[in-house]
Protein backbone atom coordinates (compact mmCIF):
# COMPACT_ATOMS: atom_id res chain seq x y z
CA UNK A 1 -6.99 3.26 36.39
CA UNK A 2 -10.02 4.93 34.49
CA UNK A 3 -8.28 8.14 34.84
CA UNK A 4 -4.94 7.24 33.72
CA UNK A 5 -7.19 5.39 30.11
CA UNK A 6 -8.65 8.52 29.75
CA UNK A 7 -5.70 10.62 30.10
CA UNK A 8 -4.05 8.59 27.85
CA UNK A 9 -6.56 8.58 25.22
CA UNK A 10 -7.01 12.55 25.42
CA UNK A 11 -3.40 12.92 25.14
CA UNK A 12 -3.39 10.90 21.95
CA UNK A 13 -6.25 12.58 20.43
CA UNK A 14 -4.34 15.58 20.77
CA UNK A 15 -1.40 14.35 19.44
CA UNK A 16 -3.28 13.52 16.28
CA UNK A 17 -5.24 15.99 15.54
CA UNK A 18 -2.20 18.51 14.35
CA UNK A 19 -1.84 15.20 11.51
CA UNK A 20 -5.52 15.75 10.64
CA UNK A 21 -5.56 19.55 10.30
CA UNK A 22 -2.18 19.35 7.97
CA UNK A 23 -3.76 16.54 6.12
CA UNK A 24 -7.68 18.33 5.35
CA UNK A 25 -5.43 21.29 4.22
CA UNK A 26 -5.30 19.31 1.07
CA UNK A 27 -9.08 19.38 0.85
CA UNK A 28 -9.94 22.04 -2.05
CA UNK A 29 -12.79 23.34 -3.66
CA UNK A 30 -12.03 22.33 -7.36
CA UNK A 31 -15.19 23.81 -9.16
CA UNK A 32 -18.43 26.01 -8.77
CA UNK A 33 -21.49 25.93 -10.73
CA UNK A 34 -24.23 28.56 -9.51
CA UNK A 35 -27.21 28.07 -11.90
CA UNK A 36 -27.44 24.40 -12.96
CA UNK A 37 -30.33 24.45 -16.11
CA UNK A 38 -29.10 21.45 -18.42
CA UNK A 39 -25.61 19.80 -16.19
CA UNK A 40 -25.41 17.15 -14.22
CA UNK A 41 -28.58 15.76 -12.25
CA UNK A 42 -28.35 14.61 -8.88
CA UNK A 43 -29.45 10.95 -7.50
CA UNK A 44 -33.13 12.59 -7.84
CA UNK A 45 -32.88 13.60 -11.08
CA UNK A 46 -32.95 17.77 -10.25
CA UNK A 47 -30.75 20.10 -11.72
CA UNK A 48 -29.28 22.05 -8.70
CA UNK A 49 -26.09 24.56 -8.19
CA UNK A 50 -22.90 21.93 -7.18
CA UNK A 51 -19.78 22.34 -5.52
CA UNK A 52 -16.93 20.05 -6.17
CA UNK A 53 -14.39 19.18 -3.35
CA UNK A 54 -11.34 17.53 -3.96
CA UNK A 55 -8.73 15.84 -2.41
CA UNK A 56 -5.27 17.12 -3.12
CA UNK A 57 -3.40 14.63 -1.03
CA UNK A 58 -1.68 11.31 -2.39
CA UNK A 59 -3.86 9.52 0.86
CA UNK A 60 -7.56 9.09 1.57
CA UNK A 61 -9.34 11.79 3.56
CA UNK A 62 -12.20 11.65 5.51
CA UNK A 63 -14.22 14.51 5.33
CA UNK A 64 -17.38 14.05 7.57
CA UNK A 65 -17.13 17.08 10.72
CA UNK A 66 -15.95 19.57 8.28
CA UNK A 67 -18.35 22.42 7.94
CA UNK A 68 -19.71 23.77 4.35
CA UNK A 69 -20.95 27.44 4.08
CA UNK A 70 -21.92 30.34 1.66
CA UNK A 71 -21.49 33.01 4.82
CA UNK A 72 -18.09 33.46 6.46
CA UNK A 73 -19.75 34.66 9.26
CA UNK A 74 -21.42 31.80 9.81
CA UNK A 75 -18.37 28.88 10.01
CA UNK A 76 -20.74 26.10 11.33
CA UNK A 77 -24.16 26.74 8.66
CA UNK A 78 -23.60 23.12 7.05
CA UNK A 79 -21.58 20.28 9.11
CA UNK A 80 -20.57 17.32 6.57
CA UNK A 81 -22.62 14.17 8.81
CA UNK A 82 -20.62 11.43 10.41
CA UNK A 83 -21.58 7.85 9.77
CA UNK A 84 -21.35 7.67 5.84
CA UNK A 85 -18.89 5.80 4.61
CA UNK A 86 -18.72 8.38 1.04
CA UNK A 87 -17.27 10.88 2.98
CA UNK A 88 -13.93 9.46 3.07
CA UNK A 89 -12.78 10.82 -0.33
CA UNK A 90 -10.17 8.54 -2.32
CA UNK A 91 -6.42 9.91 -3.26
CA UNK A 92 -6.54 12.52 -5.93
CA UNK A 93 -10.82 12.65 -6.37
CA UNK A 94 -13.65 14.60 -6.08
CA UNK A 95 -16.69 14.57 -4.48
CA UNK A 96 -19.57 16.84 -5.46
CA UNK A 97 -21.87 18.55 -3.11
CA UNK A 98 -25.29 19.89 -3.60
CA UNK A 99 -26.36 23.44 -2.58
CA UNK A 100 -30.19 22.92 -2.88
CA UNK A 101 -31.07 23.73 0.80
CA UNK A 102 -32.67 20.34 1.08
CA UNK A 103 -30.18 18.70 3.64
CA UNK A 104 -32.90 16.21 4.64
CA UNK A 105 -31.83 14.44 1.01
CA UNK A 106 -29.05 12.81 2.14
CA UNK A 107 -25.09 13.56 2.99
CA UNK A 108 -24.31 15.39 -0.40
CA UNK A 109 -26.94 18.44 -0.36
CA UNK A 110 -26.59 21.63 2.06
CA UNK A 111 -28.65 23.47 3.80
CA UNK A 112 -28.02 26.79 1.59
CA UNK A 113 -28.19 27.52 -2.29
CA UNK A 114 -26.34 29.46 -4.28
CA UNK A 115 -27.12 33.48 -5.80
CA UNK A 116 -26.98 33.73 -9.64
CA UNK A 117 -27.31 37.51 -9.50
CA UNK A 118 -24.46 38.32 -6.93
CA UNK A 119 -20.95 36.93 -6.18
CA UNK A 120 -21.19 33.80 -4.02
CA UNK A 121 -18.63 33.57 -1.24
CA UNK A 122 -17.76 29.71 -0.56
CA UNK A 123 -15.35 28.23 2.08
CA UNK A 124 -14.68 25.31 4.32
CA UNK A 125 -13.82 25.66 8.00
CA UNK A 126 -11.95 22.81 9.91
CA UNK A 127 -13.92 20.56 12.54
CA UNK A 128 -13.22 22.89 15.32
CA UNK A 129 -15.70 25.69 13.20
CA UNK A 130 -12.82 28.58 13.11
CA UNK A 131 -9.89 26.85 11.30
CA UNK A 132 -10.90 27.76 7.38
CA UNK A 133 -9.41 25.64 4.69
CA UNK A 134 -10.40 26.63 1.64
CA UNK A 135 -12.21 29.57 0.07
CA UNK A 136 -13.14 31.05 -2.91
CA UNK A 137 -15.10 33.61 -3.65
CA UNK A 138 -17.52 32.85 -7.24
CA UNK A 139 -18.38 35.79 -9.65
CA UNK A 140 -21.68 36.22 -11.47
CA UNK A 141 -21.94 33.51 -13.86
CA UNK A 142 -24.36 32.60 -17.00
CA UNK A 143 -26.85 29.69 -16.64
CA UNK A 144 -24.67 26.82 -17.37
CA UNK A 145 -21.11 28.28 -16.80
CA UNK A 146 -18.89 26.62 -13.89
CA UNK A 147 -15.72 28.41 -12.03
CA UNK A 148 -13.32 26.00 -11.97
CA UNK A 149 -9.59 25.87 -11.21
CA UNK A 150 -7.60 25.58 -13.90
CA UNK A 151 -5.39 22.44 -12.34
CA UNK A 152 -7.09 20.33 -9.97
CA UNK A 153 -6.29 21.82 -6.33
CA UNK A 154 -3.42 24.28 -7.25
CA UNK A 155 -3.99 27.93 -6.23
CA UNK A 156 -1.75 30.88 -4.90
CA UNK A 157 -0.02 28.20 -2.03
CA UNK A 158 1.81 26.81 -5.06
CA UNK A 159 3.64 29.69 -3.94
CA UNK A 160 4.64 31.77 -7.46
CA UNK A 161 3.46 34.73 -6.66
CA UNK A 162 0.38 34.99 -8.36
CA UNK A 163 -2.84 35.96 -7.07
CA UNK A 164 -5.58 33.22 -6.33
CA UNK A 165 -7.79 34.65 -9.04
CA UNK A 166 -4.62 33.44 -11.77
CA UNK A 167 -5.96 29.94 -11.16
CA UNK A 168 -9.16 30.20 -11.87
CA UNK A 169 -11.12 30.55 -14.92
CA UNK A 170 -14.66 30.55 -16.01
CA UNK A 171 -15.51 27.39 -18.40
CA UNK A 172 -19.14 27.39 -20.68
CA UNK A 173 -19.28 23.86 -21.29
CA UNK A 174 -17.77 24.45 -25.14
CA UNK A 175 -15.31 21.60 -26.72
CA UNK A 176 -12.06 24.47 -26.83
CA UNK A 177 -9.37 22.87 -24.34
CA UNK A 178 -9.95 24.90 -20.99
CA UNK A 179 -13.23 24.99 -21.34
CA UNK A 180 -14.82 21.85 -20.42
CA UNK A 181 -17.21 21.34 -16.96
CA UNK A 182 -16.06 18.19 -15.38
CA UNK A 183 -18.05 17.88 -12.59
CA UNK A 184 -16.60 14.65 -10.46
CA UNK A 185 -13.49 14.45 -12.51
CA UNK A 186 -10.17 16.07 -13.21
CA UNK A 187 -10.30 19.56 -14.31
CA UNK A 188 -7.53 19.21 -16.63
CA UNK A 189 -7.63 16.21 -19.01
CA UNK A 190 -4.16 15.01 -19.66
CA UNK A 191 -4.54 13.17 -23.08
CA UNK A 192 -0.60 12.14 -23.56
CA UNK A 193 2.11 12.61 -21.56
CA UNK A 194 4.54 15.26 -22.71
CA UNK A 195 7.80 13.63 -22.12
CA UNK A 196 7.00 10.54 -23.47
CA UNK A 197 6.12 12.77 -26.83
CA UNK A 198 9.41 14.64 -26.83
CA UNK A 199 11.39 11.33 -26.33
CA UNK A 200 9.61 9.81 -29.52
CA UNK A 201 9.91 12.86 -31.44
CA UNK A 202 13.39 12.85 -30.90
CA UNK A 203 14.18 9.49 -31.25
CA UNK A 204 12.07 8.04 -33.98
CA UNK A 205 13.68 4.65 -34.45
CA UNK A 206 13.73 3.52 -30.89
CA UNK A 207 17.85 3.45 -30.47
CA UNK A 208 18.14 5.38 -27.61
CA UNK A 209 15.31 3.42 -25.87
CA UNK A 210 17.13 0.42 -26.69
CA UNK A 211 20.05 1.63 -25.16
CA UNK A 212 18.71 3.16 -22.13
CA UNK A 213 16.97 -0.26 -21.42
CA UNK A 214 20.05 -2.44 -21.79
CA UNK A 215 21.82 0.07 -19.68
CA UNK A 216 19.91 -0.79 -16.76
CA UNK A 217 19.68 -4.17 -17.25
CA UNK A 218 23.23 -5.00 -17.08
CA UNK A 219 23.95 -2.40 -14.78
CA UNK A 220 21.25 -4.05 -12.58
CA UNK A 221 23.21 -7.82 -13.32
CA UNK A 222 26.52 -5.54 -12.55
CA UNK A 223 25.36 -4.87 -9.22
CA UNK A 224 23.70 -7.95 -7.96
CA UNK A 225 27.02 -9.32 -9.15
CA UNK A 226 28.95 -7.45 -6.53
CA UNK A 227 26.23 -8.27 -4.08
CA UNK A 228 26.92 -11.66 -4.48
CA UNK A 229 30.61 -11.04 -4.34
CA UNK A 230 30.86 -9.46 -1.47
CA UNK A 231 27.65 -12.24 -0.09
CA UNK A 232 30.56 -14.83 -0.83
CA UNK A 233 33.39 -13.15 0.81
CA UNK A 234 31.94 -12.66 3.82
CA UNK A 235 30.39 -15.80 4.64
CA UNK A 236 34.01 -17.36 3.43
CA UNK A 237 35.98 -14.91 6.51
CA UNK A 238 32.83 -16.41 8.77
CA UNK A 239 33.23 -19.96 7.77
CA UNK A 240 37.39 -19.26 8.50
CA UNK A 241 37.24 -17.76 11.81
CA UNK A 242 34.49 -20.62 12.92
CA UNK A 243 37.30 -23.06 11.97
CA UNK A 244 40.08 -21.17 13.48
CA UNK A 245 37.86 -20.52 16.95
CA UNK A 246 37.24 -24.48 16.85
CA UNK A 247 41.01 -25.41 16.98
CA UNK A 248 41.43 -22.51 19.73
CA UNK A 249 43.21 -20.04 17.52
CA UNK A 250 42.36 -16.18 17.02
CA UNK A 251 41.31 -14.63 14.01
CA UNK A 252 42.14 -11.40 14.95
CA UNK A 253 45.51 -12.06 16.83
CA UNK A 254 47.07 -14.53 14.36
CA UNK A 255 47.22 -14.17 10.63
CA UNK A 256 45.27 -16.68 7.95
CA UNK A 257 48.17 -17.67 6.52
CA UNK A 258 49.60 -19.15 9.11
CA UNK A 259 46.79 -21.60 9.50
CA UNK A 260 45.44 -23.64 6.64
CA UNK A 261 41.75 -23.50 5.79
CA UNK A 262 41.62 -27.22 5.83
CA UNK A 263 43.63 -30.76 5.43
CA UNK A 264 45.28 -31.29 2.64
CA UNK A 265 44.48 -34.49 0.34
CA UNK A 266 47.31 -36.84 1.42
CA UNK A 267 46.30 -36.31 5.04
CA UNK A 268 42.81 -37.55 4.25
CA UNK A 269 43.59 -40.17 2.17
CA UNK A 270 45.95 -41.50 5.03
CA UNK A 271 43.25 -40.93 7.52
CA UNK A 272 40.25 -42.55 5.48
CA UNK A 273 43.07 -45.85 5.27
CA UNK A 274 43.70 -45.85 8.72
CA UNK A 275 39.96 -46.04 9.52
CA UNK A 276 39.64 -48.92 6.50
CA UNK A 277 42.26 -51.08 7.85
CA UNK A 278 41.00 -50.72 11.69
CA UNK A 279 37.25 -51.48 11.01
CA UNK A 280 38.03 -54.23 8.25
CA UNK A 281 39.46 -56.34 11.08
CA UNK A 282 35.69 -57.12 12.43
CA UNK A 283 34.47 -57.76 9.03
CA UNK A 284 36.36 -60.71 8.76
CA UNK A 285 34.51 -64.04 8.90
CA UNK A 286 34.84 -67.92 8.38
CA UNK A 287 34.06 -69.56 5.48
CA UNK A 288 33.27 -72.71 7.09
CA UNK A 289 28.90 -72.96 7.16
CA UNK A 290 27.59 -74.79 10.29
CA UNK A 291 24.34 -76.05 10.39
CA UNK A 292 22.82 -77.42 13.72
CA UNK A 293 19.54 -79.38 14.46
CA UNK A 294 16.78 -77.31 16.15
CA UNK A 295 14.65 -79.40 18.45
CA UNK A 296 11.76 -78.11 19.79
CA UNK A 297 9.21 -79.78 21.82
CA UNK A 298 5.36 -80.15 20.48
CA UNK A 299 2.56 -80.93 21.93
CA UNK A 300 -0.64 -81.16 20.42
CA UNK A 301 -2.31 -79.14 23.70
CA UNK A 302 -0.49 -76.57 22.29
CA UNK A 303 -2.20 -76.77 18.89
CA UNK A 304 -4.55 -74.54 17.91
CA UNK A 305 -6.35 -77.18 15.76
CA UNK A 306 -7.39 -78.43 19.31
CA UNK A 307 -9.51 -75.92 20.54
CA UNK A 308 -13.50 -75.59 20.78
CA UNK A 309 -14.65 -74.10 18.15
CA UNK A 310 -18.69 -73.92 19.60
CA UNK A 311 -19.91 -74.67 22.48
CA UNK A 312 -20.90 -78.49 23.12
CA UNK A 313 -24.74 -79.23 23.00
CA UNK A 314 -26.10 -80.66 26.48
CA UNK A 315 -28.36 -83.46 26.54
C-alpha cells in the first residue's frame, strides 16, 4: 500500500513539474546595478550592487530552489532558501536581490558581488541546476548607473526579431523619460493611458461616449429580454406536456391543438355549482334552540375546600 502512495505521489510530482518549469520561464531579470554609491540601501542600511527579478506572469511564483549566479559555469553558486514566505513573488512584481557576498544576512543577499571594471555575466538556472532561465550579460557601468530593460520582462522571446541587447538600455538616474532607476518597481512608468487620450482628443464633448454607453445598455436589456423570452416559452411547452402526460396523451404523437391547455370558464363555473349545491345540503340546520338541564352529582368529598391543608398537631 506504501508503495502504490509513493508511486502515486512520484508520478504526480512529475506530472507537475513540466507546469512549474513553463511557469518560472516568466521569471526575468528586470534590472542591474553594479556599483551602488548613493541608491537604494538595504534592510541594514549598506549601499550594495542589486539585482531585480521580476515576475512576468499574470500568477504568483514561488521562487525559493532557483539558483542565482555571476558564473555560468557554476549553475548551483547561490540557491534561493526554502522556508521564506517573500520568495513567492506577487503577479507582475519585483523582488530585489543583493550581491554583497554576505548570504548569512538573510534570503535577499548572495554569496557573490558584482565587478565594476569588467562585464558581469548574470543568469538564473531552474531547480534542477542545468535548466537556465534567464540571462543577461551587464556592461561596464558608472557608479550609480543601472542596466535595465526597457519594458518590464520583454526581451528577444517577444519574438520581433531583434537582438536581446534592443531591450536594454543603460539609465543614470536623470529625470529624462527612459532614464529613471526603479529599483522594486516598474521599469516603465505609464502616466496615462494612450487610448483613453486619443478617445478624448477626438471626442471632446463626450457624444460618442454617451452613445457607446447607451448602446450597451439597451443592447444588454435587448438580450436579457430574449432570455426571458425564450425562459417563458420553454417552461410554457413543459407546463403543456406535464398536463397532456397527466390525462395520458402524447406530446410528441398528438398535436397541441387538438387538446386544450385547460377548462374553459363555463365548465368551472358549472363545476364550482355542482360542488356548492352538494356540500350546502349538510350545512343546513334547525332553527328551533333546545336547551336541556345538566345534572351533575356533588359531593363535598369531592371538594377541594375539604382537604388538609397542614398537618394536625398531636397532643
Amino acid at each position: 500500500m506504501k508503495r502504490k502512495i509513493l508511486l502515486l505521489a512520484a508520478l504526480v510530482l512529475l506530472g507537475c513539474s513540466p507546469m512549474f518549469s513553463q511557469a518560472r520561464k516568466g521569471l526575468k531579470i528586470n534590472e542591474v546595478m553594479v556599483l551602488n554609491d548613493s541608491n537604494a540601501v538595504d534592510e541594514y542600511g549598506r549601499h550594495s550592487a542589486w539585482i531585480e527579478l521580476f515576475n512576468s506572469n499574470y500568477a504568483s511564483m514561488q521562487i525559493s530552489s532557483v539558483f542565482l549566479t555571476n558564473d555560468t559555469t557554476k549553475p548551483t553558486l547561490y540557491p534561493v532558501p526554502l522556508g521564506d514566505v517573500k520568495t513567492r513573488i506577487p503577479k507582475r512584481q519585483h523582488v530585489i536581490f543583493w550581491a554583497d557576498n554576505r548570504p548569512t544576512d538573510g534570503t535577499f543577499h548572495v554569496n557573490f558581488t558584482l565587478d565594476p571594471n569588467k562585464p558581469n555575466t548574470i543568469a538564473i538556472f531552474d531547480a534542477d541546476g542545468k535548466t537556465m532561465i534567464d540571462c543577461v550579460t551587464v556592461p561596464v557601468l558608472k557608479p550609480g548607473q543601472s542596466y535595465a530593460r526597457i519594458e518590464d520582462g520583454v526581451g528577444a522571446d517577444k519574438g520581433d526579431g531583434r537582438p536581446e541587447e534592443a531591450y536594454w538600455s543603460v539609465r543614470d538616474g536623470s529625470n529624462t523619460e527612459g532614464s529613471y532607476i526603479t529599483p522594486g518597481s516598474a521599469n516603465k512608468i505609464k502616466g496615462t493611458n494612450p487610448k483613453i487620450e486619443e478617445f478624448k482628443e477626438k471626442d471632446e464633448n463626450g457624444f460618442a461616449m454617451t452613445i457607446t454607453a447607451m448602446g450597451i445598455v439597451f443592447s444588454a436589456l435587448i438580450l436579457l429580454s430574449i432570455c426571458f423570452y425564450i425562459i417563458s416559452r420553454f417552461n410554457a411547452a413543459r407546463s403543456q406536456r406535464k398536463k397532456m402526460e397527466a390525462q395520458g396523451l402524447s406530446y410528441g404523437e398528438i398535436h397541441p391543438d387538438e387538446h386544450p391547455e385547460g377548462d374553459s370558464g363555463e365548465e368551472i363555473a358549472a363545476i364550482a355549482m355542482a360542488l356548492h349545491d352538494h356540500l350546502d345540503a349538510h350545512d343546513r340546520e334547525s332553527s328551533v334552540l333546545t336547551i336541556n338541564k345538566v345534572r351533575k352529582a356533588y359531593s363535598p368529598w369531592s371538594s377541594h375546600i375539604y382537604t388538609l391543608r397542614q398537618m394536625p398537631n398531636r397532643r
